PDB file of C-alpha atoms in Angstrom:
ATOM      1  CA  UNK A   1      17.598 -15.063  -1.799  1.00  0.00           C
ATOM      2  CA  UNK A   2      19.849 -12.064  -0.493  1.00  0.00           C
ATOM      3  CA  UNK A   3      23.773 -12.630  -1.810  1.00  0.00           C
ATOM      4  CA  UNK A   4      26.999 -10.043  -1.459  1.00  0.00           C
ATOM      5  CA  UNK A   5      28.975  -9.266  -4.306  1.00  0.00           C
ATOM      6  CA  UNK A   6      31.279  -6.563  -6.053  1.00  0.00           C
ATOM      7  CA  UNK A   7      29.897  -4.148  -8.381  1.00  0.00           C
ATOM      8  CA  UNK A   8      31.630  -2.187 -10.900  1.00  0.00           C
ATOM      9  CA  UNK A   9      30.510   0.952 -12.400  1.00  0.00           C
ATOM     10  CA  UNK A  10      29.653   0.260 -15.933  1.00  0.00           C
ATOM     11  CA  UNK A  11      28.049   4.022 -16.914  1.00  0.00           C
ATOM     12  CA  UNK A  12      26.984   6.727 -15.382  1.00  0.00           C
ATOM     13  CA  UNK A  13      24.486  10.109 -16.164  1.00  0.00           C
ATOM     14  CA  UNK A  14      23.321  13.349 -14.252  1.00  0.00           C
ATOM     15  CA  UNK A  15      19.311  12.743 -13.769  1.00  0.00           C
ATOM     16  CA  UNK A  16      19.296  16.401 -12.223  1.00  0.00           C
ATOM     17  CA  UNK A  17      21.945  19.110 -11.310  1.00  0.00           C
ATOM     18  CA  UNK A  18      22.633  17.013  -7.615  1.00  0.00           C
ATOM     19  CA  UNK A  19      21.115  13.627  -8.275  1.00  0.00           C
ATOM     20  CA  UNK A  20      23.457  10.718 -10.416  1.00  0.00           C
ATOM     21  CA  UNK A  21      21.819   7.814 -12.273  1.00  0.00           C
ATOM     22  CA  UNK A  22      24.605   5.062 -11.660  1.00  0.00           C
ATOM     23  CA  UNK A  23      24.289   1.485 -13.338  1.00  0.00           C
ATOM     24  CA  UNK A  24      26.721  -1.252 -11.997  1.00  0.00           C
ATOM     25  CA  UNK A  25      27.434  -4.875 -13.435  1.00  0.00           C
ATOM     26  CA  UNK A  26      28.633  -7.908 -11.037  1.00  0.00           C
ATOM     27  CA  UNK A  27      32.732  -8.580 -10.882  1.00  0.00           C
ATOM     28  CA  UNK A  28      31.254 -12.151 -10.893  1.00  0.00           C
ATOM     29  CA  UNK A  29      29.461 -11.808 -14.259  1.00  0.00           C
ATOM     30  CA  UNK A  30      26.294 -12.855 -12.608  1.00  0.00           C
ATOM     31  CA  UNK A  31      23.067 -11.564 -13.534  1.00  0.00           C
ATOM     32  CA  UNK A  32      20.909 -10.004 -10.722  1.00  0.00           C
ATOM     33  CA  UNK A  33      17.729 -11.389  -9.648  1.00  0.00           C
ATOM     34  CA  UNK A  34      15.148  -9.188  -7.956  1.00  0.00           C
ATOM     35  CA  UNK A  35      11.363  -8.246  -7.777  1.00  0.00           C
ATOM     36  CA  UNK A  36      10.519  -4.576  -8.900  1.00  0.00           C
ATOM     37  CA  UNK A  37      10.507  -2.491  -5.661  1.00  0.00           C
ATOM     38  CA  UNK A  38      13.454  -4.118  -3.868  1.00  0.00           C
ATOM     39  CA  UNK A  39      16.674  -2.365  -2.791  1.00  0.00           C
ATOM     40  CA  UNK A  40      20.530  -3.124  -2.409  1.00  0.00           C
ATOM     41  CA  UNK A  41      22.582  -2.185  -0.162  1.00  0.00           C
ATOM     42  CA  UNK A  42      26.314  -0.765  -0.742  1.00  0.00           C
ATOM     43  CA  UNK A  43      29.053  -1.264   1.810  1.00  0.00           C
ATOM     44  CA  UNK A  44      31.778   1.187   2.877  1.00  0.00           C
ATOM     45  CA  UNK A  45      33.612   2.732   5.387  1.00  0.00           C
ATOM     46  CA  UNK A  46      33.717   5.882   7.189  1.00  0.00           C
ATOM     47  CA  UNK A  47      36.744   8.199   7.296  1.00  0.00           C
ATOM     48  CA  UNK A  48      37.679   6.481  10.525  1.00  0.00           C
ATOM     49  CA  UNK A  49      37.161   3.141   9.072  1.00  0.00           C
ATOM     50  CA  UNK A  50      33.945   2.435  10.690  1.00  0.00           C
ATOM     51  CA  UNK A  51      31.731   0.130   8.601  1.00  0.00           C
ATOM     52  CA  UNK A  52      28.650   1.179   7.315  1.00  0.00           C
ATOM     53  CA  UNK A  53      25.673   0.697   4.658  1.00  0.00           C
ATOM     54  CA  UNK A  54      23.468   3.210   2.509  1.00  0.00           C
ATOM     55  CA  UNK A  55      20.263   1.457   0.836  1.00  0.00           C
ATOM     56  CA  UNK A  56      19.037   1.991  -3.176  1.00  0.00           C
ATOM     57  CA  UNK A  57      16.102   1.359  -5.048  1.00  0.00           C
ATOM     58  CA  UNK A  58      17.120  -0.745  -8.100  1.00  0.00           C
ATOM     59  CA  UNK A  59      15.846   1.207 -10.709  1.00  0.00           C
ATOM     60  CA  UNK A  60      16.555  -1.059 -13.751  1.00  0.00           C
ATOM     61  CA  UNK A  61      13.878  -1.798 -16.029  1.00  0.00           C
ATOM     62  CA  UNK A  62      13.945  -5.332 -16.833  1.00  0.00           C
ATOM     63  CA  UNK A  63      12.369  -7.293 -20.181  1.00  0.00           C
ATOM     64  CA  UNK A  64       9.744  -8.995 -17.792  1.00  0.00           C
ATOM     65  CA  UNK A  65       8.513  -9.156 -14.574  1.00  0.00           C
ATOM     66  CA  UNK A  66      11.157 -10.857 -12.071  1.00  0.00           C
ATOM     67  CA  UNK A  67      13.908 -11.268 -14.910  1.00  0.00           C
ATOM     68  CA  UNK A  68      17.567 -11.654 -13.651  1.00  0.00           C
ATOM     69  CA  UNK A  69      19.245  -8.018 -15.439  1.00  0.00           C
ATOM     70  CA  UNK A  70      22.719  -7.467 -16.044  1.00  0.00           C
ATOM     71  CA  UNK A  71      23.162  -3.908 -15.114  1.00  0.00           C
ATOM     72  CA  UNK A  72      21.732  -2.703 -11.727  1.00  0.00           C
ATOM     73  CA  UNK A  73      20.653   0.965 -11.862  1.00  0.00           C
ATOM     74  CA  UNK A  74      19.999   3.212  -9.171  1.00  0.00           C
ATOM     75  CA  UNK A  75      19.890   7.158  -8.895  1.00  0.00           C
ATOM     76  CA  UNK A  76      22.059   8.646  -5.928  1.00  0.00           C
ATOM     77  CA  UNK A  77      21.259  12.210  -4.367  1.00  0.00           C
ATOM     78  CA  UNK A  78      24.670  14.416  -3.509  1.00  0.00           C
ATOM     79  CA  UNK A  79      24.377  15.345  -0.275  1.00  0.00           C
ATOM     80  CA  UNK A  80      26.903  18.349   0.930  1.00  0.00           C
ATOM     81  CA  UNK A  81      28.965  16.394   3.582  1.00  0.00           C
ATOM     82  CA  UNK A  82      27.780  13.004   3.140  1.00  0.00           C
ATOM     83  CA  UNK A  83      29.275  10.229   3.102  1.00  0.00           C
ATOM     84  CA  UNK A  84      27.958   8.212   0.678  1.00  0.00           C
ATOM     85  CA  UNK A  85      28.081  11.098  -1.854  1.00  0.00           C
ATOM     86  CA  UNK A  86      31.644  11.107  -0.889  1.00  0.00           C
ATOM     87  CA  UNK A  87      31.824   7.686  -2.199  1.00  0.00           C
ATOM     88  CA  UNK A  88      30.254   8.273  -5.236  1.00  0.00           C
ATOM     89  CA  UNK A  89      31.620  11.779  -6.271  1.00  0.00           C
ATOM     90  CA  UNK A  90      34.963  10.083  -6.838  1.00  0.00           C
ATOM     91  CA  UNK A  91      33.638   6.874  -8.587  1.00  0.00           C
ATOM     92  CA  UNK A  92      34.664   6.690 -12.136  1.00  0.00           C
ATOM     93  CA  UNK A  93      33.679   4.329 -14.887  1.00  0.00           C
ATOM     94  CA  UNK A  94      35.443   1.034 -13.618  1.00  0.00           C
ATOM     95  CA  UNK A  95      35.357   1.722 -10.078  1.00  0.00           C
ATOM     96  CA  UNK A  96      34.214  -1.035  -7.697  1.00  0.00           C
ATOM     97  CA  UNK A  97      31.691  -0.904  -4.618  1.00  0.00           C
ATOM     98  CA  UNK A  98      30.698  -3.703  -1.966  1.00  0.00           C
ATOM     99  CA  UNK A  99      26.913  -4.546  -2.095  1.00  0.00           C
ATOM    100  CA  UNK A 100      24.346  -7.203  -1.083  1.00  0.00           C
ATOM    101  CA  UNK A 101      20.756  -7.314  -1.644  1.00  0.00           C
ATOM    102  CA  UNK A 102      18.085  -7.977  -2.963  1.00  0.00           C
ATOM    103  CA  UNK A 103      16.168  -6.852   0.133  1.00  0.00           C
ATOM    104  CA  UNK A 104      13.053  -5.080   0.546  1.00  0.00           C
ATOM    105  CA  UNK A 105       8.534  -5.860   0.238  1.00  0.00           C
ATOM    106  CA  UNK A 106       7.907  -2.978  -1.813  1.00  0.00           C
ATOM    107  CA  UNK A 107       6.392  -4.788  -4.175  1.00  0.00           C
ATOM    108  CA  UNK A 108       3.393  -5.525  -6.070  1.00  0.00           C
ATOM    109  CA  UNK A 109       1.792  -8.354  -4.870  1.00  0.00           C
ATOM    110  CA  UNK A 110       0.876 -11.119  -7.476  1.00  0.00           C
ATOM    111  CA  UNK A 111      -2.604 -11.760  -6.078  1.00  0.00           C
ATOM    112  CA  UNK A 112      -3.577  -7.817  -5.620  1.00  0.00           C
ATOM    113  CA  UNK A 113      -7.041  -7.770  -6.814  1.00  0.00           C
ATOM    114  CA  UNK A 114      -7.565  -3.778  -6.322  1.00  0.00           C
ATOM    115  CA  UNK A 115      -8.596  -1.830  -9.455  1.00  0.00           C
ATOM    116  CA  UNK A 116      -6.427   1.383  -8.856  1.00  0.00           C
ATOM    117  CA  UNK A 117      -2.662   1.875  -7.496  1.00  0.00           C
ATOM    118  CA  UNK A 118      -2.147   5.068  -6.364  1.00  0.00           C
ATOM    119  CA  UNK A 119       1.363   5.696  -6.264  1.00  0.00           C
ATOM    120  CA  UNK A 120       3.353   8.329  -4.623  1.00  0.00           C
ATOM    121  CA  UNK A 121       6.947   9.605  -4.288  1.00  0.00           C
ATOM    122  CA  UNK A 122       9.262  12.478  -3.840  1.00  0.00           C
ATOM    123  CA  UNK A 123      13.075  12.798  -5.165  1.00  0.00           C
ATOM    124  CA  UNK A 124      14.993   9.486  -5.804  1.00  0.00           C
ATOM    125  CA  UNK A 125      11.633   8.240  -4.192  1.00  0.00           C
ATOM    126  CA  UNK A 126      10.529   7.437  -7.844  1.00  0.00           C
ATOM    127  CA  UNK A 127      12.946   4.572  -8.762  1.00  0.00           C
ATOM    128  CA  UNK A 128      11.073   1.576  -7.477  1.00  0.00           C
ATOM    129  CA  UNK A 129       8.250   2.996  -9.578  1.00  0.00           C
ATOM    130  CA  UNK A 130      10.582   3.132 -12.718  1.00  0.00           C
ATOM    131  CA  UNK A 131      11.222  -0.669 -12.237  1.00  0.00           C
ATOM    132  CA  UNK A 132       7.524  -1.773 -11.755  1.00  0.00           C
ATOM    133  CA  UNK A 133       6.726  -0.056 -15.296  1.00  0.00           C
ATOM    134  CA  UNK A 134       6.606  -3.480 -17.302  1.00  0.00           C
ATOM    135  CA  UNK A 135       4.735  -5.220 -14.561  1.00  0.00           C
ATOM    136  CA  UNK A 136       2.424  -2.428 -14.378  1.00  0.00           C
ATOM    137  CA  UNK A 137       1.707  -2.921 -17.788  1.00  0.00           C
ATOM    138  CA  UNK A 138       0.971  -6.616 -17.455  1.00  0.00           C
ATOM    139  CA  UNK A 139      -1.450  -6.097 -15.173  1.00  0.00           C
ATOM    140  CA  UNK A 140      -3.387  -3.561 -17.068  1.00  0.00           C
ATOM    141  CA  UNK A 141      -3.383  -5.854 -19.703  1.00  0.00           C
ATOM    142  CA  UNK A 142      -4.186  -8.943 -17.464  1.00  0.00           C
ATOM    143  CA  UNK A 143      -6.937  -7.484 -15.057  1.00  0.00           C
ATOM    144  CA  UNK A 144      -7.371  -3.897 -16.378  1.00  0.00           C
ATOM    145  CA  UNK A 145      -6.017  -2.034 -13.440  1.00  0.00           C
ATOM    146  CA  UNK A 146      -5.489   1.533 -13.362  1.00  0.00           C
ATOM    147  CA  UNK A 147      -2.724   3.685 -11.925  1.00  0.00           C
ATOM    148  CA  UNK A 148      -1.779   6.851 -10.778  1.00  0.00           C
ATOM    149  CA  UNK A 149       1.753   8.015 -10.076  1.00  0.00           C
ATOM    150  CA  UNK A 150       1.615  11.759  -7.905  1.00  0.00           C
ATOM    151  CA  UNK A 151       5.603  12.665  -8.023  1.00  0.00           C
ATOM    152  CA  UNK A 152       6.915  15.443  -6.221  1.00  0.00           C
ATOM    153  CA  UNK A 153       9.795  17.855  -7.431  1.00  0.00           C
ATOM    154  CA  UNK A 154      10.594  21.050  -7.025  1.00  0.00           C
ATOM    155  CA  UNK A 155      11.267  21.833 -10.303  1.00  0.00           C
ATOM    156  CA  UNK A 156      11.356  20.215 -13.845  1.00  0.00           C
ATOM    157  CA  UNK A 157      15.114  19.886 -13.633  1.00  0.00           C
ATOM    158  CA  UNK A 158      14.541  17.535 -10.793  1.00  0.00           C
ATOM    159  CA  UNK A 159      11.957  15.682 -12.399  1.00  0.00           C
ATOM    160  CA  UNK A 160      13.672  12.333 -12.550  1.00  0.00           C
ATOM    161  CA  UNK A 161      12.883  10.004 -15.295  1.00  0.00           C
ATOM    162  CA  UNK A 162       9.936  12.464 -16.252  1.00  0.00           C
ATOM    163  CA  UNK A 163      10.289  11.435 -19.669  1.00  0.00           C
ATOM    164  CA  UNK A 164      10.285   7.884 -19.949  1.00  0.00           C
ATOM    165  CA  UNK A 165       6.886   8.022 -17.340  1.00  0.00           C
ATOM    166  CA  UNK A 166       5.606  10.458 -19.915  1.00  0.00           C
ATOM    167  CA  UNK A 167       6.263   8.184 -22.456  1.00  0.00           C
ATOM    168  CA  UNK A 168       4.555   5.230 -20.639  1.00  0.00           C
ATOM    169  CA  UNK A 169       1.687   7.247 -19.919  1.00  0.00           C
ATOM    170  CA  UNK A 170       1.094   7.966 -23.574  1.00  0.00           C
ATOM    171  CA  UNK A 171       1.368   4.637 -24.591  1.00  0.00           C
ATOM    172  CA  UNK A 172      -0.915   3.353 -21.723  1.00  0.00           C
ATOM    173  CA  UNK A 173      -4.436   4.924 -21.109  1.00  0.00           C
ATOM    174  CA  UNK A 174      -4.816   3.284 -17.895  1.00  0.00           C
ATOM    175  CA  UNK A 175      -1.887   5.111 -16.366  1.00  0.00           C
ATOM    176  CA  UNK A 176      -1.469   8.688 -15.490  1.00  0.00           C
ATOM    177  CA  UNK A 177       1.512  10.498 -14.576  1.00  0.00           C
ATOM    178  CA  UNK A 178       0.612  13.796 -12.498  1.00  0.00           C
ATOM    179  CA  UNK A 179       4.009  15.464 -11.556  1.00  0.00           C
ATOM    180  CA  UNK A 180       3.717  18.067  -8.688  1.00  0.00           C
ATOM    181  CA  UNK A 181       5.767  21.033  -8.589  1.00  0.00           C
ATOM    182  CA  UNK A 182       6.441  23.197  -5.491  1.00  0.00           C
ATOM    183  CA  UNK A 183       8.322  25.754  -6.747  1.00  0.00           C
ATOM    184  CA  UNK A 184       6.510  26.781  -9.866  1.00  0.00           C
ATOM    185  CA  UNK A 185       4.995  25.321 -13.039  1.00  0.00           C
ATOM    186  CA  UNK A 186       7.697  24.394 -15.876  1.00  0.00           C
ATOM    187  CA  UNK A 187       8.168  26.029 -18.931  1.00  0.00           C
ATOM    188  CA  UNK A 188       5.860  24.240 -21.239  1.00  0.00           C
ATOM    189  CA  UNK A 189       3.153  22.803 -19.036  1.00  0.00           C
ATOM    190  CA  UNK A 190       1.344  19.726 -19.362  1.00  0.00           C
ATOM    191  CA  UNK A 191      -2.331  18.658 -19.058  1.00  0.00           C
ATOM    192  CA  UNK A 192      -1.642  16.462 -15.938  1.00  0.00           C
ATOM    193  CA  UNK A 193       1.000  18.681 -13.808  1.00  0.00           C
ATOM    194  CA  UNK A 194      -0.007  20.306 -10.673  1.00  0.00           C
ATOM    195  CA  UNK A 195       1.559  23.198  -8.871  1.00  0.00           C
ATOM    196  CA  UNK A 196       1.955  22.288  -4.933  1.00  0.00           C
ATOM    197  CA  UNK A 197       2.963  19.069  -2.902  1.00  0.00           C
ATOM    198  CA  UNK A 198       1.468  15.730  -3.754  1.00  0.00           C
ATOM    199  CA  UNK A 199      -0.148  15.498  -0.203  1.00  0.00           C
ATOM    200  CA  UNK A 200      -2.517  18.727  -1.407  1.00  0.00           C
ATOM    201  CA  UNK A 201      -3.016  16.752  -5.073  1.00  0.00           C
ATOM    202  CA  UNK A 202      -4.141  13.793  -3.496  1.00  0.00           C
ATOM    203  CA  UNK A 203      -7.803  14.402  -2.529  1.00  0.00           C
ATOM    204  CA  UNK A 204      -8.544  15.100  -6.395  1.00  0.00           C
ATOM    205  CA  UNK A 205      -8.140  11.346  -6.835  1.00  0.00           C
ATOM    206  CA  UNK A 206     -11.467  10.803  -4.459  1.00  0.00           C
ATOM    207  CA  UNK A 207     -11.950   6.611  -4.934  1.00  0.00           C
ATOM    208  CA  UNK A 208     -14.964   5.263  -6.730  1.00  0.00           C
ATOM    209  CA  UNK A 209     -16.364   3.653  -3.452  1.00  0.00           C
ATOM    210  CA  UNK A 210     -17.539   0.508  -5.584  1.00  0.00           C
ATOM    211  CA  UNK A 211     -14.003  -0.276  -6.207  1.00  0.00           C
ATOM    212  CA  UNK A 212     -10.596  -1.106  -4.208  1.00  0.00           C
ATOM    213  CA  UNK A 213      -7.445   0.934  -3.983  1.00  0.00           C
ATOM    214  CA  UNK A 214      -3.980   0.478  -3.100  1.00  0.00           C
ATOM    215  CA  UNK A 215      -1.796   3.459  -2.306  1.00  0.00           C
ATOM    216  CA  UNK A 216       1.982   2.996  -2.065  1.00  0.00           C
ATOM    217  CA  UNK A 217       4.207   5.997  -0.642  1.00  0.00           C
ATOM    218  CA  UNK A 218       7.673   6.122  -1.428  1.00  0.00           C
ATOM    219  CA  UNK A 219       8.889   8.143   1.884  1.00  0.00           C
ATOM    220  CA  UNK A 220       7.638   7.205   5.240  1.00  0.00           C
ATOM    221  CA  UNK A 221       7.943  10.773   6.471  1.00  0.00           C
ATOM    222  CA  UNK A 222       5.278  11.783   4.197  1.00  0.00           C
ATOM    223  CA  UNK A 223       3.199   9.462   6.100  1.00  0.00           C
ATOM    224  CA  UNK A 224       1.190  11.366   8.306  1.00  0.00           C
ATOM    225  CA  UNK A 225       0.342  14.332   5.655  1.00  0.00           C
ATOM    226  CA  UNK A 226      -0.100  12.074   2.647  1.00  0.00           C
ATOM    227  CA  UNK A 227      -3.020  10.151   4.836  1.00  0.00           C
ATOM    228  CA  UNK A 228      -4.478  13.852   5.581  1.00  0.00           C
ATOM    229  CA  UNK A 229      -4.897  14.023   1.884  1.00  0.00           C
ATOM    230  CA  UNK A 230      -6.291  10.507   1.418  1.00  0.00           C
ATOM    231  CA  UNK A 231      -8.803  11.002   4.169  1.00  0.00           C
ATOM    232  CA  UNK A 232      -9.952  14.307   2.712  1.00  0.00           C
ATOM    233  CA  UNK A 233     -10.430  12.188  -0.705  1.00  0.00           C
ATOM    234  CA  UNK A 234     -12.113   9.683   0.960  1.00  0.00           C
ATOM    235  CA  UNK A 235     -15.710   8.448   0.182  1.00  0.00           C
ATOM    236  CA  UNK A 236     -18.342   6.428   2.551  1.00  0.00           C
ATOM    237  CA  UNK A 237     -18.328   2.079   1.498  1.00  0.00           C
ATOM    238  CA  UNK A 238     -18.375   0.088   4.665  1.00  0.00           C
ATOM    239  CA  UNK A 239     -18.354  -2.438   2.090  1.00  0.00           C
ATOM    240  CA  UNK A 240     -14.477  -1.800   1.081  1.00  0.00           C
ATOM    241  CA  UNK A 241     -13.268  -1.336   4.545  1.00  0.00           C
ATOM    242  CA  UNK A 242      -9.234  -0.249   4.937  1.00  0.00           C
ATOM    243  CA  UNK A 243      -7.575  -3.966   5.871  1.00  0.00           C
ATOM    244  CA  UNK A 244      -3.820  -2.876   6.894  1.00  0.00           C
ATOM    245  CA  UNK A 245      -1.604  -0.385   7.013  1.00  0.00           C
ATOM    246  CA  UNK A 246       2.289  -0.943   6.433  1.00  0.00           C
ATOM    247  CA  UNK A 247       5.366   0.602   7.332  1.00  0.00           C
ATOM    248  CA  UNK A 248       8.024  -0.644   4.663  1.00  0.00           C
ATOM    249  CA  UNK A 249      11.141   1.003   5.580  1.00  0.00           C
ATOM    250  CA  UNK A 250      14.431  -0.198   4.460  1.00  0.00           C
ATOM    251  CA  UNK A 251      16.190   1.064   7.927  1.00  0.00           C
ATOM    252  CA  UNK A 252      15.961  -0.952  11.315  1.00  0.00           C
ATOM    253  CA  UNK A 253      13.780   1.467  13.088  1.00  0.00           C
ATOM    254  CA  UNK A 254      10.811   0.389  10.911  1.00  0.00           C
ATOM    255  CA  UNK A 255       7.873   0.213  12.900  1.00  0.00           C
ATOM    256  CA  UNK A 256       4.074  -1.189  12.485  1.00  0.00           C
ATOM    257  CA  UNK A 257       1.570   1.447  11.327  1.00  0.00           C
ATOM    258  CA  UNK A 258      -1.349   1.145  13.685  1.00  0.00           C
ATOM    259  CA  UNK A 259      -4.859   1.805  12.087  1.00  0.00           C
ATOM    260  CA  UNK A 260      -7.303   3.005  14.272  1.00  0.00           C
ATOM    261  CA  UNK A 261     -11.168   4.132  13.806  1.00  0.00           C
ATOM    262  CA  UNK A 262     -11.844   0.663  13.240  1.00  0.00           C
ATOM    263  CA  UNK A 263     -16.064   1.301  14.111  1.00  0.00           C
ATOM    264  CA  UNK A 264     -15.909   3.941  11.299  1.00  0.00           C
ATOM    265  CA  UNK A 265     -13.679   2.133   8.976  1.00  0.00           C
ATOM    266  CA  UNK A 266     -11.671   5.433   8.237  1.00  0.00           C
ATOM    267  CA  UNK A 267      -8.001   4.653   8.733  1.00  0.00           C
ATOM    268  CA  UNK A 268      -5.903   6.787  11.164  1.00  0.00           C
ATOM    269  CA  UNK A 269      -2.318   6.250  11.153  1.00  0.00           C
ATOM    270  CA  UNK A 270       0.546   6.544  14.241  1.00  0.00           C
ATOM    271  CA  UNK A 271       3.926   5.463  13.800  1.00  0.00           C
ATOM    272  CA  UNK A 272       4.950   3.329  16.829  1.00  0.00           C
ATOM    273  CA  UNK A 273       3.054   2.695  20.060  1.00  0.00           C
ATOM    274  CA  UNK A 274       1.015   3.322  21.655  1.00  0.00           C
ATOM    275  CA  UNK A 275      -1.861   3.815  18.343  1.00  0.00           C
ATOM    276  CA  UNK A 276      -3.351   6.949  18.019  1.00  0.00           C
ATOM    277  CA  UNK A 277      -6.388   7.566  19.794  1.00  0.00           C
ATOM    278  CA  UNK A 278      -9.486   6.181  17.938  1.00  0.00           C
ATOM    279  CA  UNK A 279     -11.922   9.314  16.713  1.00  0.00           C
ATOM    280  CA  UNK A 280     -15.775   8.507  15.958  1.00  0.00           C
ATOM    281  CA  UNK A 281     -17.991   9.875  13.536  1.00  0.00           C
ATOM    282  CA  UNK A 282     -15.716  10.258  10.483  1.00  0.00           C
ATOM    283  CA  UNK A 283     -16.602   9.244   7.273  1.00  0.00           C
ATOM    284  CA  UNK A 284     -14.692   5.522   6.236  1.00  0.00           C
ATOM    285  CA  UNK A 285     -12.251   5.259   3.283  1.00  0.00           C
ATOM    286  CA  UNK A 286     -11.847   3.097   0.291  1.00  0.00           C
ATOM    287  CA  UNK A 287      -7.780   3.129   0.426  1.00  0.00           C
ATOM    288  CA  UNK A 288      -7.473  -0.517   1.285  1.00  0.00           C
ATOM    289  CA  UNK A 289      -3.893  -1.057   1.850  1.00  0.00           C
ATOM    290  CA  UNK A 290      -1.024   1.676   2.233  1.00  0.00           C
ATOM    291  CA  UNK A 291       2.431   0.190   1.904  1.00  0.00           C
ATOM    292  CA  UNK A 292       5.512   2.701   2.884  1.00  0.00           C
ATOM    293  CA  UNK A 293       9.429   2.356   1.857  1.00  0.00           C
ATOM    294  CA  UNK A 294      12.179   4.383   1.949  1.00  0.00           C
ATOM    295  CA  UNK A 295      15.887   4.294   0.785  1.00  0.00           C
TER     296      UNK A 295
END
């Protein structure tokens, strides 16, 4: 249920030169119940008094799936001249902000039957996946699902929560963490590190034609390039066609993505209407459902 409440900053730390991790507690003392992948909205006003709001995915790692938490954690990128940046730059421990939530459907489904999740994010888009880690661990135990996380960052200094994801991968053989660095390798490269952008690495994950895969992408603006990568790595299996593609954005202009190429089972997607032209004579893909989310 969506609620409106006041948050008090309990603690904060810098994750990267321009990204701050903030942990809030509700001033009414109530816990915050959410599903990993959901977001909240921070309400404030511009300098001229006009009200506005910004959306931030909840990064809190709960003790168990769908548990209420005492601290609401988010990651905020600082943008020069940004209204929200000004708000959080001057927010000190004990300071308060108005908020509402939770919102969103960028979540793992309770009835998911896929055998692998392909999670993709860049920058602060990584936050919902941090919250999903306990749920992923539970699904790995319950139905032997696998997951791979492609995370795009310019450099190691901008690899948010990198140590946590690497530790999770070390503890769970079914989880792969693949950092993709666009501006050069880190000082001590890891085995799964890649150079380049996430969409150029995606074709490495050629899907097994006998299994269903679920592809979740954190930023809608990366949709087209990610689809090109998914198509490049697709495999032919008419028994496992893609069924639906959804754009799950937090903005009011969120629109459906249209699936084309039904005759060949290959996914082609375009934002808005009309849908893109159907192409023929292309191999099908085994990526079943694609979700997009943005905060």
